Amino acid sequence: MRKNIVSVIGGHNCTDNMERNAHILGTKLAKVVDILVSGGLGGTMKAVCSGFKAGGGLTIGIIPGYDKNEANEFVDIVIPTGIGLARNVLVVKTANVVVALPGRRAHFQKLLIVYNLRYGY
């Protein structure tokens, strides 16, 4: 049986409040899905990964560069792509469901990917 996967997308930078909320979200998601996928870097990605790990879940970080050390310490499996922001398609397509947290330009790009995959280009 295939694992249930959630992708959480959000910004590199976040407020303390957003970081707390992302961590809480991660712990709650760990109770209902098997694997969390994110961009694997800092900010909300790090916070949600830390919460998911605290809840006993497995995390995957699909990072834009080649260096696995760029991933945050809460990523269990690092997938270095070397394709920059194009990796956002992989972050979105890997999951059964995508949860969007506040972010900036690349975050908006991921939301467009989700929309286009659902409704067409």
Coordinates of N, CA and C in Angstrom, one line a residue:
M1 N 0.8 -1.2 0.0 CA 0.0 0.0 0.0 C 0.9 1.2 0.0
R2 N 0.5 2.2 -0.8 CA 1.3 3.5 -0.9 C 1.1 4.3 0.4
K3 N 2.1 5.1 0.7 CA 2.1 5.9 1.9 C 1.3 7.2 1.5
N4 N 0.6 7.8 2.6 CA 0.0 9.1 2.4 C 1.0 10.2 2.6
I5 N 1.1 11.1 1.6 CA 2.1 12.1 1.6 C 1.5 13.5 1.6
V6 N 1.9 14.4 2.4 CA 1.5 15.8 2.4 C 2.7 16.6 2.1
S7 N 2.5 17.6 1.3 CA 3.5 18.7 1.0 C 3.0 19.9 1.7
V8 N 4.0 20.5 2.4 CA 3.7 21.8 3.1 C 4.6 22.8 2.4
I9 N 4.0 23.9 1.9 CA 4.7 24.9 1.3 C 4.6 26.2 2.1
G10 N 5.7 27.0 2.1 CA 5.7 28.2 2.8 C 7.0 28.9 2.6
G11 N 7.2 30.0 3.3 CA 8.3 30.9 3.1 C 9.6 30.5 3.8
H12 N 10.7 31.1 3.4 CA 12.0 30.9 4.0 C 12.0 31.7 5.3
N13 N 11.4 32.8 5.3 CA 11.4 33.6 6.5 C 10.0 33.6 7.1
C14 N 10.0 33.6 8.5 CA 8.6 33.6 9.1 C 8.8 34.3 10.5
T15 N 7.6 34.7 10.9 CA 7.6 35.3 12.3 C 7.6 34.2 13.3
D16 N 7.9 34.6 14.6 CA 7.9 33.6 15.7 C 6.5 33.0 15.8
N17 N 5.4 33.7 15.6 CA 4.1 33.2 15.6 C 3.9 32.1 14.5
M18 N 4.3 32.5 13.3 CA 4.2 31.5 12.2 C 5.0 30.3 12.4
E19 N 6.2 30.5 12.9 CA 7.1 29.3 13.2 C 6.4 28.4 14.2
R20 N 5.8 28.9 15.3 CA 5.1 28.1 16.3 C 3.9 27.4 15.6
N21 N 3.1 28.1 14.8 CA 2.0 27.5 14.2 C 2.4 26.4 13.2
A22 N 3.5 26.6 12.5 CA 4.0 25.6 11.5 C 4.4 24.4 12.3
H23 N 5.1 24.5 13.4 CA 5.5 23.4 14.2 C 4.3 22.6 14.7
I24 N 3.3 23.3 15.2 CA 2.1 22.7 15.7 C 1.4 21.9 14.5
L25 N 1.3 22.6 13.4 CA 0.7 21.9 12.2 C 1.5 20.6 11.9
G26 N 2.8 20.6 12.0 CA 3.6 19.4 11.7 C 3.3 18.3 12.7
T27 N 3.1 18.6 14.0 CA 2.8 17.6 14.9 C 1.5 17.0 14.7
K28 N 0.5 17.8 14.3 CA -0.9 17.3 14.0 C -0.9 16.5 12.7
L29 N -0.1 16.9 11.7 CA -0.1 16.2 10.4 C 0.5 14.8 10.6
A30 N 1.5 14.7 11.5 CA 2.2 13.4 11.8 C 1.2 12.3 12.3
K31 N 0.1 12.8 12.8 CA -0.9 11.8 13.3 C -1.8 11.3 12.2
V32 N -1.8 11.9 11.0 CA -2.8 11.5 10.0 C -2.2 11.2 8.6
V33 N -0.9 11.5 8.4 CA -0.2 11.1 7.2 C 1.1 10.5 7.5
D34 N 1.7 9.8 6.5 CA 2.9 9.0 6.8 C 4.2 9.8 6.5
I35 N 4.1 10.7 5.5 CA 5.4 11.4 5.1 C 5.0 12.8 4.8
L36 N 6.0 13.7 5.2 CA 5.9 15.1 4.9 C 7.0 15.5 3.9
V37 N 6.6 16.2 2.9 CA 7.5 16.7 1.9 C 7.5 18.2 2.0
S38 N 8.7 18.8 1.9 CA 8.8 20.3 1.9 C 10.0 20.6 1.0
G39 N 10.2 21.9 0.9 CA 11.4 22.4 0.2 C 12.7 22.2 1.0
G40 N 12.5 21.8 2.3 CA 13.7 21.3 3.1 C 14.6 22.3 3.6
L41 N 14.3 23.6 3.4 CA 15.2 24.7 3.9 C 14.8 25.2 5.2
G42 N 14.9 26.6 5.4 CA 14.6 27.2 6.7 C 13.2 27.7 6.7
G43 N 12.9 28.6 7.7 CA 11.6 29.2 7.9 C 10.5 28.2 8.2
T44 N 9.4 28.4 7.5 CA 8.2 27.5 7.8 C 8.5 26.1 7.4
M45 N 9.4 25.9 6.4 CA 9.8 24.5 6.1 C 10.5 23.8 7.2
K46 N 11.4 24.5 7.9 CA 12.1 23.9 9.0 C 11.1 23.7 10.2
A47 N 10.3 24.7 10.5 CA 9.4 24.6 11.6 C 8.4 23.4 11.4
V48 N 7.8 23.2 10.2 CA 6.9 22.2 10.0 C 7.6 20.8 10.1
C49 N 8.8 20.7 9.6 CA 9.6 19.5 9.6 C 9.9 19.1 11.1
S50 N 10.2 20.1 11.9 CA 10.5 19.8 13.3 C 9.3 19.3 14.0
G51 N 8.1 19.9 13.7 CA 6.9 19.4 14.3 C 6.5 18.0 13.9
F52 N 6.7 17.7 12.6 CA 6.4 16.4 12.0 C 7.3 15.4 12.7
K53 N 8.6 15.7 12.8 CA 9.6 14.8 13.4 C 9.2 14.5 14.9
A54 N 8.8 15.6 15.6 CA 8.4 15.5 17.0 C 7.2 14.6 17.1
G55 N 6.3 14.5 16.1 CA 5.2 13.7 16.1 C 5.5 12.3 15.6
G56 N 6.7 12.0 15.3 CA 7.1 10.6 14.9 C 7.1 10.4 13.4
G57 N 7.0 11.4 12.6 CA 6.9 11.2 11.2 C 8.2 11.2 10.4
L58 N 8.1 10.9 9.2 CA 9.3 10.8 8.3 C 9.2 12.1 7.3
T59 N 10.3 12.8 7.2 CA 10.3 14.0 6.4 C 11.3 13.9 5.2
I60 N 10.8 14.5 4.1 CA 11.6 14.5 2.9 C 11.8 16.0 2.5
G61 N 13.0 16.4 2.2 CA 13.3 17.8 1.7 C 13.8 17.7 0.3
I62 N 13.0 18.4 -0.6 CA 13.5 18.5 -2.0 C 14.1 19.9 -2.2
I63 N 15.4 19.9 -2.1 CA 16.1 21.2 -2.1 C 16.5 21.6 -3.5
P64 N 16.7 23.0 -3.7 CA 17.0 23.5 -5.0 C 18.4 23.3 -5.5
G65 N 19.3 23.1 -4.5 CA 20.8 23.0 -4.9 C 21.2 21.5 -4.9
Y66 N 22.6 21.4 -5.0 CA 23.2 20.1 -5.0 C 23.7 19.6 -3.6
D67 N 23.9 20.5 -2.7 CA 24.5 20.2 -1.4 C 23.5 19.8 -0.4
K68 N 23.6 18.5 0.0 CA 22.6 18.0 1.0 C 22.7 18.7 2.3
N69 N 23.8 19.3 2.6 CA 24.0 20.1 3.9 C 23.1 21.3 3.9
E70 N 22.5 21.8 2.8 CA 21.7 22.9 2.8 C 20.3 22.6 3.5
A71 N 20.0 21.4 3.6 CA 18.7 21.0 4.2 C 18.7 21.2 5.7
N72 N 17.5 21.5 6.2 CA 17.5 21.7 7.7 C 17.7 20.4 8.4
E73 N 18.0 20.5 9.7 CA 18.3 19.3 10.4 C 17.2 18.3 10.7
F74 N 16.0 18.7 10.4 CA 14.8 17.9 10.6 C 14.3 17.1 9.4
V75 N 15.1 17.2 8.3 CA 14.8 16.4 7.1 C 15.5 15.1 7.2
D76 N 14.7 14.0 7.1 CA 15.3 12.7 7.1 C 15.9 12.3 5.8
I77 N 15.2 12.6 4.7 CA 15.7 12.2 3.4 C 15.8 13.5 2.6
V78 N 17.0 13.8 2.1 CA 17.3 15.0 1.4 C 17.4 14.6 -0.1
I79 N 16.7 15.3 -0.9 CA 16.8 15.1 -2.4 C 17.3 16.4 -3.0
P80 N 18.6 16.4 -3.3 CA 19.2 17.6 -3.9 C 19.0 17.5 -5.4
T81 N 18.4 18.6 -5.9 CA 18.0 18.6 -7.3 C 18.9 19.3 -8.3
G82 N 19.5 20.4 -7.8 CA 20.3 21.3 -8.6 C 19.5 22.0 -9.7
I83 N 18.2 22.1 -9.5 CA 17.3 22.7 -10.6 C 16.7 24.0 -10.1
G84 N 17.1 24.5 -8.9 CA 16.6 25.7 -8.4 C 15.1 25.7 -8.1
L85 N 14.4 26.8 -8.5 CA 13.0 26.9 -8.2 C 12.1 25.9 -8.9
A86 N 12.7 25.3 -10.0 CA 11.9 24.3 -10.7 C 11.6 23.1 -9.8
R87 N 12.3 22.9 -8.7 CA 12.1 21.8 -7.8 C 10.7 22.0 -7.2
N88 N 10.1 23.1 -7.3 CA 8.8 23.4 -6.7 C 7.7 22.4 -7.3
V89 N 7.9 22.1 -8.6 CA 7.0 21.1 -9.2 C 7.0 19.8 -8.5
L90 N 8.2 19.4 -8.2 CA 8.4 18.1 -7.5 C 7.8 18.1 -6.1
V91 N 8.0 19.2 -5.4 CA 7.5 19.4 -4.0 C 5.9 19.2 -4.1
V92 N 5.3 19.8 -5.0 CA 3.9 19.8 -5.2 C 3.4 18.4 -5.7
K93 N 4.0 17.9 -6.7 CA 3.5 16.6 -7.3 C 3.8 15.4 -6.5
T94 N 4.7 15.5 -5.6 CA 5.0 14.3 -4.7 C 3.8 13.9 -3.8
A95 N 3.0 14.9 -3.4 CA 2.0 14.7 -2.4 C 0.6 14.4 -2.9
N96 N -0.1 13.8 -2.0 CA -1.6 13.6 -2.2 C -2.3 14.8 -1.9
V97 N -1.8 15.7 -1.0 CA -2.5 16.9 -0.7 C -1.4 18.0 -0.4
V98 N -1.6 19.2 -0.7 CA -0.7 20.3 -0.4 C -1.3 21.3 0.6
V99 N -0.6 21.6 1.6 CA -1.0 22.6 2.6 C -0.1 23.8 2.4
A100 N -0.7 25.0 2.2 CA 0.0 26.2 1.9 C 0.0 27.1 3.2
L101 N 1.2 27.5 3.6 CA 1.4 28.5 4.7 C 1.9 29.8 4.0
P102 N 1.8 30.9 4.8 CA 2.2 32.1 4.2 C 3.7 32.1 3.6
G103 N 3.8 32.8 2.5 CA 5.1 32.8 1.9 C 5.2 34.0 0.9
R104 N 6.2 33.9 0.0 CA 6.4 35.0 -0.9 C 6.3 34.5 -2.3
R105 N 7.2 35.0 -3.2 CA 7.1 34.8 -4.6 C 7.1 33.3 -5.0
A106 N 8.1 32.5 -4.5 CA 8.2 31.1 -4.9 C 6.9 30.4 -4.3
H107 N 6.4 30.8 -3.2 CA 5.2 30.2 -2.6 C 4.0 30.4 -3.6
F108 N 3.9 31.6 -4.2 CA 2.8 31.9 -5.1 C 3.0 31.0 -6.4
Q109 N 4.3 30.7 -6.8 CA 4.5 29.9 -7.9 C 4.0 28.5 -7.6
K110 N 4.2 28.0 -6.4 CA 3.8 26.6 -6.1 C 2.2 26.5 -6.1
L111 N 1.6 27.6 -5.6 CA 0.1 27.6 -5.6 C -0.4 27.6 -7.1
L112 N 0.3 28.3 -8.0 CA -0.1 28.2 -9.4 C 0.1 26.8 -10.0
I113 N 1.2 26.1 -9.6 CA 1.4 24.8 -10.0 C 0.3 23.9 -9.6
V114 N -0.1 24.0 -8.3 CA -1.3 23.2 -7.8 C -2.5 23.5 -8.6
Y115 N -2.8 24.7 -8.9 CA -4.0 25.1 -9.6 C -3.9 24.6 -11.0
N116 N -2.8 24.7 -11.7 CA -2.7 24.2 -13.1 C -2.7 22.7 -13.2
L117 N -2.2 22.0 -12.2 CA -2.3 20.6 -12.2 C -3.8 20.1 -12.0
R118 N -4.5 20.9 -11.3 CA -5.9 20.5 -11.0 C -6.9 20.9 -12.2
Y119 N -6.7 22.1 -12.7 CA -7.6 22.7 -13.7 C -7.0 22.8 -15.1
G120 N -5.8 22.5 -15.3 CA -5.1 22.6 -16.6 C -4.5 24.0 -16.8
Y121 N -3.7 24.1 -17.8 CA -3.0 25.3 -18.1 C -3.8 26.3 -19.0

